[in-house]
DNA sequence: ATGAAAGCGCTAACAT
DNA sequence: ATGTTAGCGCTTTCAT
């Protein structure tokens, strides 16, 4: 239509300076006239590269994942990559499914917040043949790279803060261990703190619930209707901590007067709720950025690289939801 | 490798029953041996159909969009489609960009929460040549289908609730009009209510801010530091309403004792914050489901169909953040 | 600066 | 039940 070959059109699209101005104009006109639309799928098919990194997150409902995704997205965009995000709803089986799906879609790299980085997913990633990194998990070894914080120490620090305030009956409301190794590691830290402080561990003070605000009611009920209810609750993440505070109020209990609550993540919302939530801050934007960096760097090096395990610093942020124990 | 043609392999993948059991086994073995991975991109390229519907949302940080996306996702999955979600960060220019991007990616249909369905995006969609629907907007006509609620009436109802409680100085903290026609329509309803109730409209009582919790501080400051501060605030959405409540507390003000607050959306979080938020509920899951339904139905009919404009019911949910005006 | 042509991995129509 | 083959729209190498 423009009287040129497809090669010239391709050049026009990808490096306009390689085609004469006059030809450029002819092509532009023809494109306009026939309402040309570039077919990205054909390009990917031809080049075998999508310039896309696949991202698997546990849920879209907890905004931490939105925040880390932003970091990942920014870094990817900066380096000419896109990100294809899918959520697994905290379901380990779905994770494998989604990874396969992303692989079929020819993503160039993968970052995943997995339920269990030691589970089946590890093998899946190992054979994928593209750079992959685990995000959020605490890993110090293994064939696939990772970036996260030390969740065990985070759990320890949260619990220690409560112990420092004089609490002895400290409960943990944990997101289900099978759907999150972070929850398990935070629990490990909780246990270690209890033992180091000489506090007795009571199985009844740990309740494991599925992730999500809507499951907090039952968890809080189990905790507070016991013969000896806790005076402080450590929740696996801020979302659930906010859920806990809501349910505590429904029980006629006041935070922090009757019970102290600490969360994990330091989601923006946590500075806005009443009372403002004490929590463990994770540098999530930075974590997302670093994860992208790792897969992009590997890609730059031709896909091959030694696995790295990056553990960033977390930080206790004391706000209004925790207070000294009032002795009866 | 299995001694069969590519056609048989294709059949094996897409309709295994069309190939003899013995051949099936040979293929399976060969696949295993050479670590075969299906190339989805090639399939899309060959068939010219992605079985994917593109979704553009304003932000991933407000969980309403997560909720409507779930409805959309469920319906799509049920009918064998996937959804490719991208977020525009409330930027009208980004919306156009993303739509073009999705089109290049050959999505079969499009659903978009647009800043302004009457803006440039409308033309973009009209020429796209694939089914598209606007989600969340109040539209009763136009070439592209839509599903939403009556945002003007929603804004009216929110304001009327405050007026019914005796408030006369009712402010609106609005998400920027240029990035959301919903905000504009809710504002229109606010204005109509004021006028119907014989309440004087004061420009100083309307402040427009960018979306996001982090911008609420300035908005609340502008409102409450005025000579005659409002006794009630209607916020464009729940997220901002929660932000408002947080900032009001920072000002030493109590909700609802000193000022009443009403939001919009009825996000799950709104039942957990303190005080529990009074708001206008949108049936967002259903909205997402219906949007998917519309594009999928159009696709089933071969892409052609008359535009439909669906307006679902909203509902005022009265909780704890609003109270009768205490006269000085 | 431009053109010719091979090739990316699959599907689908047709033939056997 | 299986094989043959054209073709999807682009990139890229090699010629000119």
XYZ file of C-alpha atoms (C1' of nucleotides) in Angstrom:
688
model
C 0.000 0.000 0.000
C 2.890 2.313 0.745
C 4.842 0.590 -1.992
C 7.436 -0.734 0.422
C 8.355 -4.136 1.756
C 7.305 -5.458 5.132
C 10.894 -5.170 6.225
C 10.742 -1.437 5.799
C 7.563 -1.255 7.776
C 9.196 -3.229 10.522
C 12.117 -0.859 10.475
C 9.759 2.089 10.533
C 8.204 0.722 13.702
C 11.318 -0.355 15.538
C 13.953 2.139 14.434
C 12.458 4.899 12.316
C 15.826 6.521 11.808
C 16.852 3.615 9.628
C 14.360 4.599 6.972
C 14.391 7.654 4.738
C 12.130 10.487 5.819
C 10.146 10.337 2.626
C 9.527 6.608 2.931
C 8.623 7.124 6.555
C 5.905 9.496 5.527
C 4.485 7.129 2.945
C 4.319 4.364 5.518
C 2.740 6.625 8.087
C 0.035 7.625 5.667
C -0.701 4.077 4.597
C -0.932 3.002 8.219
C -3.369 5.731 8.957
C -5.474 4.914 5.966
C -5.838 1.224 6.661
C -6.104 1.691 10.390
C -3.079 -0.438 11.039
C -2.634 -1.954 14.468
C 0.646 -3.482 15.516
C 0.347 -7.149 16.430
C 2.347 -7.625 19.573
C 1.637 -11.339 19.659
C 3.248 -11.827 16.275
C 6.293 -9.936 17.429
C 6.634 -12.074 20.519
C 6.209 -15.129 18.364
C 8.916 -14.007 16.010
C 11.390 -12.855 18.603
C 10.599 -15.427 21.260
C 10.807 -12.703 23.865
C 7.876 -11.032 25.552
C 9.811 -8.414 27.492
C 7.455 -9.367 30.254
C 8.035 -10.614 33.735
C 5.351 -12.730 35.337
C 4.306 -11.968 38.897
C 2.360 -14.284 41.161
C 0.938 -12.749 44.333
C -1.202 -14.428 46.995
C -4.036 -11.933 46.881
C -5.023 -8.633 45.432
C -7.014 -7.717 48.533
C -4.091 -7.010 50.830
C -2.504 -3.763 49.738
C 1.022 -4.790 50.729
C 1.127 -6.682 47.513
C 0.004 -3.631 45.625
C 2.898 -1.718 47.170
C 5.600 -4.233 46.355
C 4.121 -4.612 42.893
C 4.551 -0.920 42.379
C 8.253 -1.207 43.116
C 8.553 -4.118 40.769
C 6.555 -2.363 38.114
C 8.596 0.823 38.307
C 11.873 -1.009 37.901
C 10.523 -3.160 35.085
C 9.124 -0.187 33.203
C 12.355 1.699 33.624
C 14.146 -1.134 31.893
C 11.642 -1.662 29.125
C 9.785 -4.577 30.598
C 6.149 -5.131 31.435
C 4.697 -7.131 34.268
C 1.938 -9.655 34.033
C 0.334 -10.074 37.433
C -1.857 -12.940 38.542
C -3.097 -13.865 41.985
C -3.215 -17.312 43.491
C -5.625 -16.646 46.366
C -3.171 -18.211 48.809
C -3.701 -21.572 47.137
C -0.481 -23.578 46.676
C -1.989 -25.606 43.847
C -3.054 -22.479 42.022
C 0.512 -21.207 42.242
C 1.869 -24.110 40.222
C -0.951 -23.752 37.754
C -0.291 -20.058 37.321
C 3.430 -20.508 36.913
C 2.826 -23.021 34.144
C 0.382 -20.619 32.614
C 2.861 -17.746 32.692
C 5.517 -19.992 31.232
C 3.223 -20.908 28.353
C 2.725 -17.222 27.867
C 6.459 -16.990 27.361
C 7.262 -14.593 30.165
C 10.976 -13.880 30.271
C 11.229 -14.008 34.036
C 9.211 -14.845 37.102
C 8.727 -13.434 40.569
C 6.500 -15.218 42.959
C 5.297 -14.922 46.513
C 4.913 -18.600 47.194
C 3.076 -20.413 49.954
C 6.087 -22.599 50.443
C 9.328 -22.000 48.589
C 10.447 -25.464 49.610
C 7.385 -27.104 48.091
C 6.638 -28.370 44.630
C 6.888 -24.868 43.216
C 10.668 -24.919 43.667
C 11.057 -27.764 41.202
C 8.643 -26.085 38.849
C 10.829 -22.970 38.821
C 14.066 -24.875 38.576
C 12.996 -26.509 35.328
C 11.421 -23.345 33.974
C 14.652 -22.288 32.343
C 14.100 -18.600 33.034
C 15.234 -16.357 35.898
C 12.963 -16.550 38.907
C 12.892 -15.016 42.350
C 10.867 -15.630 45.467
C 9.489 -12.453 46.958
C 8.726 -11.942 50.692
C 10.192 -15.227 51.851
C 13.133 -15.594 54.201
C 15.576 -17.768 52.320
C 19.311 -17.990 52.737
C 20.018 -20.759 50.305
C 18.529 -22.798 47.508
C 18.647 -22.787 43.731
C 16.204 -19.956 43.220
C 16.936 -16.383 44.240
C 14.914 -14.541 46.834
C 14.317 -11.180 48.386
C 12.549 -10.621 51.655
C 13.075 -9.787 55.274
C 13.892 -12.023 58.201
C 10.366 -13.019 59.105
C 11.475 -15.026 62.090
C 13.184 -12.011 63.636
C 10.175 -9.912 62.687
C 7.910 -12.243 64.615
C 10.377 -12.167 67.474
C 10.498 -8.375 67.551
C 6.722 -8.036 67.492
C 6.385 -10.435 70.374
C 9.274 -8.906 72.305
C 7.618 -5.514 72.096
C 4.552 -6.963 73.796
C 6.644 -8.770 76.380
C 8.508 -5.548 77.082
C 5.177 -3.951 77.871
C 4.622 -6.543 80.562
C 2.316 -8.854 78.678
C 2.553 -12.491 79.534
C -0.486 -13.927 77.877
C 0.441 -13.127 74.308
C -1.615 -14.716 71.560
C -0.844 -15.079 67.902
C -3.485 -14.918 65.221
C -1.692 -16.548 62.344
C -2.533 -16.764 58.686
C -2.689 -20.409 57.752
C 0.794 -21.910 57.702
C 0.125 -24.040 54.662
C -0.626 -21.016 52.580
C 2.267 -18.872 53.783
C 5.724 -19.690 55.010
C 5.995 -16.080 56.185
C 3.295 -16.782 58.721
C 5.127 -19.887 59.855
C 8.408 -18.031 60.241
C 6.774 -15.228 62.185
C 5.288 -17.878 64.404
C 8.736 -19.392 64.902
C 9.953 -15.994 66.063
C 6.983 -15.703 68.384
C 7.843 -19.051 69.926
C 11.507 -18.211 70.302
C 10.678 -14.931 72.015
C 8.317 -16.623 74.438
C 10.954 -19.116 75.350
C 13.762 -16.579 75.681
C 11.618 -14.455 77.950
C 10.636 -17.428 80.054
C 6.999 -17.119 79.037
C 5.080 -20.330 78.862
C 3.813 -21.337 75.434
C 0.111 -22.150 75.399
C -1.184 -23.879 72.287
C -4.608 -22.386 72.938
C -3.172 -18.916 72.398
C -2.238 -19.608 68.802
C -5.014 -19.696 66.290
C -4.470 -20.299 62.653
C -7.059 -18.917 60.253
C -7.332 -18.472 56.500
C -6.120 -15.092 55.279
C -8.673 -12.320 54.972
C -10.600 -9.916 57.190
C -13.666 -12.107 57.125
C -12.027 -14.887 59.081
C -10.932 -12.758 62.011
C -14.221 -13.018 63.823
C -13.859 -16.701 64.526
C -10.211 -16.348 65.467
C -10.873 -13.591 67.963
C -13.833 -15.490 69.384
C -11.677 -18.559 69.998
C -9.104 -16.431 71.736
C -11.304 -14.199 73.864
C -13.897 -16.723 74.919
C -11.284 -18.946 76.501
C -11.080 -19.277 80.247
C -7.900 -17.226 80.302
C -7.963 -14.825 77.371
C -4.781 -13.108 76.171
C -3.913 -9.508 76.997
C -2.106 -9.022 73.703
C -2.442 -10.342 70.178
C 0.176 -10.521 67.463
C -1.456 -10.844 64.047
C 0.306 -12.198 60.972
C -0.240 -9.033 59.018
C -1.796 -5.598 59.245
C -4.950 -6.551 57.432
C -5.697 -9.195 60.008
C -4.601 -6.918 62.831
C -7.194 -4.416 61.695
C -9.709 -7.229 61.524
C -8.769 -8.226 65.061
C -9.249 -4.696 66.348
C -12.652 -4.552 64.716
C -13.751 -7.827 66.268
C -12.333 -6.911 69.642
C -14.536 -3.833 69.634
C -17.473 -6.014 68.714
C -16.695 -7.943 71.889
C -16.858 -4.724 73.857
C -13.124 -4.733 74.372
C -10.951 -1.680 73.926
C -7.558 -1.532 72.200
C -5.049 -1.013 73.722
C -6.706 -0.646 77.139
C -8.016 -4.203 77.344
C -5.812 -5.839 74.790
C -2.799 -4.739 72.789
C -2.515 -5.573 69.097
C 0.496 -5.637 66.807
C 0.468 -6.272 63.108
C 3.022 -6.861 60.380
C 3.760 -5.015 57.117
C 3.036 -1.382 57.897
C 0.517 -0.905 55.190
C -0.445 2.740 54.671
C -3.905 2.140 56.104
C -2.352 1.235 59.454
C -1.531 4.863 60.166
C -5.146 5.839 59.588
C -7.152 3.351 61.594
C -8.108 4.006 65.196
C -6.072 3.274 67.163
C -3.126 3.650 64.844
C -1.540 0.252 64.520
C 1.770 -0.809 66.001
C 3.464 -3.014 63.463
C 6.609 -4.383 61.859
C 7.506 -2.423 58.769
C 8.745 -4.220 55.693
C 10.387 -2.172 52.922
C 7.969 -3.590 50.377
C 8.460 -1.108 47.576
C 12.173 -1.722 47.750
C 11.633 -5.460 47.917
C 9.607 -5.378 44.724
C 12.214 -3.209 43.062
C 15.021 -5.522 44.050
C 13.134 -8.585 42.843
C 12.675 -7.009 39.440
C 16.304 -5.992 39.449
C 17.419 -9.538 40.098
C 15.484 -11.098 37.246
C 16.324 -8.259 34.878
C 20.014 -8.505 35.720
C 19.915 -12.237 35.113
C 18.176 -11.614 31.819
C 20.856 -9.120 30.845
C 23.473 -11.725 31.552
C 21.720 -14.138 29.232
C 19.530 -15.856 31.767
C 22.310 -17.462 33.712
C 23.442 -16.340 37.154
C 24.106 -17.671 40.616
C 21.145 -17.457 42.986
C 21.227 -14.561 45.436
C 19.334 -14.320 48.693
C 18.650 -10.819 49.799
C 17.346 -10.094 53.261
C 16.423 -6.481 53.915
C 15.891 -4.806 57.271
C 12.566 -4.579 58.990
C 11.641 -2.190 61.756
C 9.255 -2.075 64.690
C 6.914 0.901 64.427
C 5.263 1.668 67.735
C 1.967 3.485 67.492
C -1.219 3.445 69.520
C -2.485 -0.114 69.476
C -0.110 -1.393 72.141
C 0.200 -0.369 75.774
C 1.565 -1.573 79.087
C -0.323 -4.347 80.744
C -2.702 -3.101 83.421
C -2.501 -5.603 86.237
C -5.899 -6.584 87.610
C 10.120 -38.175 18.163
C 6.854 -39.948 18.826
C 6.646 -40.809 15.180
C 3.524 -38.763 14.618
C 2.713 -35.540 12.806
C 2.366 -32.172 14.481
C -1.339 -32.347 13.757
C -1.673 -35.354 15.982
C 0.195 -33.602 18.741
C -2.111 -30.672 18.395
C -5.085 -32.995 18.607
C -3.557 -34.678 21.621
C -3.392 -31.334 23.345
C -6.757 -29.917 22.382
C -8.988 -32.963 22.142
C -7.196 -36.075 23.334
C -10.204 -38.249 22.579
C -9.630 -37.748 18.899
C -6.407 -39.717 19.037
C -5.970 -43.407 19.681
C -4.970 -44.382 23.206
C -1.779 -45.975 22.038
C -0.708 -42.920 20.057
C -1.617 -40.760 23.004
C 0.791 -42.684 25.135
C 3.611 -42.346 22.627
C 3.089 -38.619 22.474
C 2.913 -38.285 26.228
C 6.201 -40.120 26.592
C 7.938 -38.063 23.937
C 6.700 -34.865 25.539
C 8.013 -35.932 28.885
C 11.349 -36.873 27.442
C 12.013 -33.656 25.623
C 10.460 -31.521 28.342
C 7.908 -30.097 25.992
C 6.194 -26.846 26.915
C 3.126 -25.648 25.083
C 3.612 -22.298 23.412
C 0.523 -20.295 24.114
C 1.749 -17.342 22.093
C 2.003 -19.473 18.969
C -1.523 -20.688 19.522
C -2.841 -17.176 19.870
C -0.932 -16.207 16.790
C -2.401 -19.061 14.811
C -5.958 -18.724 16.008
C -6.043 -14.961 16.336
C -7.891 -15.338 19.591
C -6.424 -14.934 23.043
C -9.473 -15.987 25.033
C -8.513 -13.054 27.178
C -10.391 -9.995 28.233
C -8.389 -6.901 29.073
C -9.253 -4.957 32.217
C -8.157 -1.419 32.978
C -8.655 -0.243 36.554
C -7.715 3.118 38.073
C -5.659 1.707 40.918
C -4.761 -1.495 42.620
C -4.622 0.202 46.010
C -8.341 0.635 46.520
C -9.819 -2.755 47.239
C -13.150 -2.009 45.549
C -11.418 -2.722 42.325
C -10.141 -5.987 43.677
C -13.706 -6.933 44.519
C -15.223 -6.097 41.154
C -12.277 -7.787 39.483
C -13.102 -10.935 41.355
C -16.609 -10.917 39.916
C -15.257 -10.336 36.467
C -12.624 -12.990 36.909
C -15.085 -15.599 38.140
C -17.403 -15.094 35.205
C -14.551 -15.081 32.724
C -13.015 -18.248 34.137
C -16.367 -19.979 34.117
C -16.617 -19.330 30.418
C -13.079 -20.268 29.544
C -11.585 -16.812 29.417
C -8.718 -15.186 31.233
C -8.371 -11.609 32.336
C -5.391 -9.393 31.823
C -5.475 -6.571 34.356
C -3.549 -3.347 34.175
C -3.866 -0.191 36.251
C -3.817 3.353 35.009
C -3.162 5.153 38.282
C -6.118 7.451 37.634
C -4.279 8.950 34.680
C -6.501 9.550 31.623
C -3.509 9.489 29.284
C -2.340 6.203 30.693
C -5.771 4.745 30.011
C -5.477 5.332 26.278
C -1.972 3.981 26.297
C -3.045 0.846 28.118
C -6.014 0.240 25.871
C -3.748 0.412 22.843
C -1.370 -1.902 24.597
C -4.092 -4.423 25.350
C -5.304 -4.195 21.798
C -1.835 -4.961 20.503
C -1.855 -7.914 22.814
C -4.917 -9.075 20.942
C -7.340 -9.216 23.838
C -10.754 -10.349 22.652
C -12.683 -7.875 24.757
C -12.172 -4.904 27.009
C -13.591 -3.624 30.247
C -12.409 -0.339 31.568
C -13.061 1.972 34.470
C -12.359 5.206 32.684
C -11.677 8.669 34.020
C -14.126 10.039 31.528
C -16.217 7.811 29.299
C -17.013 10.828 27.173
C -13.363 11.622 26.597
C -10.874 10.448 24.017
C -11.100 6.920 25.299
C -14.581 6.536 23.823
C -13.252 6.965 20.299
C -10.395 4.641 21.058
C -12.847 1.934 22.053
C -15.209 2.588 19.189
C -12.479 1.893 16.643
C -11.091 -1.030 18.593
C -13.351 -3.457 16.809
C -13.868 -5.642 19.854
C -16.573 -5.651 22.520
C -15.936 -3.154 25.280
C -17.741 -2.056 28.415
C -17.285 0.793 30.837
C -17.370 -0.336 34.421
C -18.513 1.834 37.374
C -19.711 4.749 35.278
C -23.279 6.005 35.134
C -24.143 5.934 31.453
C -27.546 5.688 29.870
C -26.544 6.020 26.280
C -23.601 5.986 23.937
C -21.963 3.503 21.589
C -20.103 1.535 24.237
C -21.894 -0.563 26.822
C -21.638 0.133 30.511
C -22.456 -1.243 33.911
C -22.515 0.784 37.069
C -24.773 2.406 39.569
C -26.431 5.794 39.541
C -23.606 7.778 41.040
C -25.574 10.983 41.056
C -28.307 9.440 43.169
C -25.640 7.827 45.315
C -24.139 11.223 46.015
C -27.597 12.575 46.677
C -28.440 9.803 49.131
C -25.197 10.204 51.035
C -25.771 13.920 51.392
C -29.452 13.502 52.226
C -28.550 11.173 55.065
C -26.384 13.908 56.547
C -29.052 16.524 55.998
C -31.590 14.260 57.668
C -29.347 14.218 60.716
C -29.631 17.967 60.901
C -26.334 18.893 59.319
C -26.268 22.095 57.353
C -22.588 22.629 56.815
C -21.909 19.542 54.747
C -18.561 19.306 52.967
C -17.483 17.057 50.171
C -13.995 15.704 49.867
C -13.934 14.714 46.240
C -11.488 12.650 44.268
C -10.233 14.757 41.413
C -12.965 15.199 38.806
C -10.600 14.933 35.883
C -9.569 11.484 36.940
C -13.023 10.162 37.721
C -16.442 10.936 36.360
C -17.888 8.969 39.279
C -16.567 11.613 41.602
C -18.118 14.296 39.436
C -21.488 12.581 39.378
C -21.459 12.061 43.116
C -20.715 15.736 43.427
C -23.659 16.543 41.173
C -25.867 14.555 43.519
C -24.411 16.401 46.481
C -25.253 19.715 44.853
C -28.778 18.652 43.966
C -29.439 17.500 47.498
C -28.175 20.753 48.952
C -30.437 22.696 46.680
C -33.487 20.508 47.241
C -33.059 20.810 50.984
C -32.631 24.545 50.780
C -29.058 24.340 52.016
C -26.713 26.953 50.711
C -23.848 25.706 48.544
C -20.465 26.969 49.679
C -17.587 26.456 47.275
C -15.197 26.405 50.200
C -16.826 23.259 51.481
C -15.862 21.245 48.426
C -12.274 20.204 48.110
C -10.955 18.170 45.269
C -7.864 16.078 45.882
C -5.991 13.371 44.047
C -7.101 9.859 44.937
C -5.272 8.071 47.713
C -5.038 8.097 51.483
C -1.932 10.236 51.435
C -3.742 13.263 50.067
C -6.438 13.373 52.712
C -4.362 15.371 55.159
C -4.315 18.459 53.036
C -7.991 18.137 52.168
C -9.064 17.846 55.770
C -6.790 20.717 56.758
C -8.371 22.975 54.163
C -11.814 22.068 55.400
C -11.291 22.213 59.149
C -9.045 25.239 59.337
C -11.654 27.395 57.648
C -13.476 30.057 59.640
C -16.651 27.998 59.549
C -15.681 24.343 59.361
C -18.217 21.720 58.283
C -20.016 19.425 60.715
C -20.180 16.600 58.205
C -18.017 15.341 55.354
C -19.006 13.223 52.405
C -15.973 11.543 50.858
C -15.842 10.234 47.297
C -15.050 6.725 48.420
C -14.451 4.625 51.498
C -10.706 4.728 51.224
C -10.731 8.493 51.413
C -13.414 8.440 54.108
C -11.096 6.330 56.226
C -8.310 8.764 55.465
C -10.563 11.617 56.526
C -11.397 9.955 59.804
C -7.719 9.400 60.488
C -6.853 13.015 59.797
C -9.803 14.279 61.799
C -8.468 12.417 64.792
C -5.080 13.963 64.172
C -6.868 17.296 64.477
C -8.210 16.235 67.846
C -11.689 15.878 66.428
C -13.946 12.945 67.156
C -16.127 11.094 64.651
C -19.089 11.233 64.753
C -19.289 13.497 67.846
C -17.594 16.500 66.264
C -18.035 15.638 62.631
C -19.941 12.973 60.740
C -18.350 11.131 57.837
C -19.902 9.138 55.023
C -18.060 7.203 52.372
C -18.917 5.397 49.166
C -18.422 1.779 48.030
C -18.807 -0.250 51.195
C -15.466 -1.894 51.024
C -15.070 -4.750 53.517
C -12.607 -2.729 55.572
C -15.320 -0.175 56.312
C -17.034 -2.548 58.727
C -13.804 -2.988 60.670
C -12.520 0.530 61.192
C -13.468 2.560 64.241
C -16.005 4.020 64.048
C -17.570 1.674 61.510
C -18.175 3.680 58.386
C -21.536 4.828 57.093
C -21.442 4.492 53.337
C -23.197 3.869 50.040
C -22.919 0.254 49.011
C -22.238 -0.630 45.406
C -22.774 -4.240 44.295
C -19.262 -4.395 42.941
C -18.858 -8.135 42.613
C -22.057 -8.258 40.621
C -20.961 -5.281 38.553
C -17.768 -7.042 37.588
C -19.655 -10.213 36.781
C -22.121 -8.366 34.603
C -19.383 -6.538 32.757
C -17.707 -9.823 31.918
C -21.049 -11.234 30.909
C -21.649 -8.381 28.500
C -18.388 -8.720 26.640
C -18.560 -12.510 26.641
C -22.111 -12.469 25.306
C -21.059 -10.081 22.570
C -18.141 -12.363 21.751
C -20.497 -15.331 21.538
C -22.637 -13.428 19.111
C -19.599 -12.832 16.948
C -18.553 -9.513 18.349
C -21.574 -7.594 17.229
C -24.318 -6.386 19.544
C -26.227 -3.295 20.506
C -24.770 -1.360 23.424
C -26.472 -1.936 26.754
C -26.380 0.354 29.759
C -26.944 -1.395 33.010
C -27.536 0.551 36.199
C -27.680 -1.536 39.355
C -29.072 -0.510 42.717
C -27.013 1.061 45.433
C -27.920 1.274 49.087
C -27.205 3.520 52.039
C -25.615 1.578 54.881
C -25.827 3.466 58.143
C -23.177 2.589 60.685
C -21.333 4.515 63.353
C -19.563 7.350 61.597
C -22.604 9.583 61.306
C -24.731 11.133 64.037
C -27.220 13.909 64.646
C -25.825 17.392 64.701
C -25.229 18.658 68.235
C -26.278 22.286 68.241
C -23.758 24.502 69.967
C 18.136 2.752 2.256
C 15.451 -1.023 0.868
C 13.877 -5.768 -0.560
C 13.542 -10.950 -0.442
C 12.759 -14.690 2.134
C 13.160 -17.889 6.004
C 11.346 -18.964 10.224
C 9.027 -18.593 14.881
C 5.036 -23.114 16.803
C 0.736 -23.698 16.350
C -4.190 -24.675 14.130
C -7.402 -26.172 10.833
C -8.885 -27.556 6.425
C -8.295 -31.113 3.611
C -6.595 -35.561 2.147
C -5.797 -40.239 3.066
C -7.264 -42.146 13.190
C -3.599 -39.725 11.229
C -0.751 -36.945 7.902
C 0.124 -32.800 4.820
C 0.287 -28.195 4.354
C -0.877 -23.280 4.243
C -0.906 -19.526 6.939
C -1.146 -16.432 11.131
C 2.305 -11.124 11.159
C 6.248 -10.165 12.545
C 11.787 -9.981 12.798
C 16.164 -10.669 10.957
C 19.782 -11.998 7.930
C 21.551 -11.470 3.698
C 21.463 -9.210 -0.829
C 21.242 -5.417 -3.540
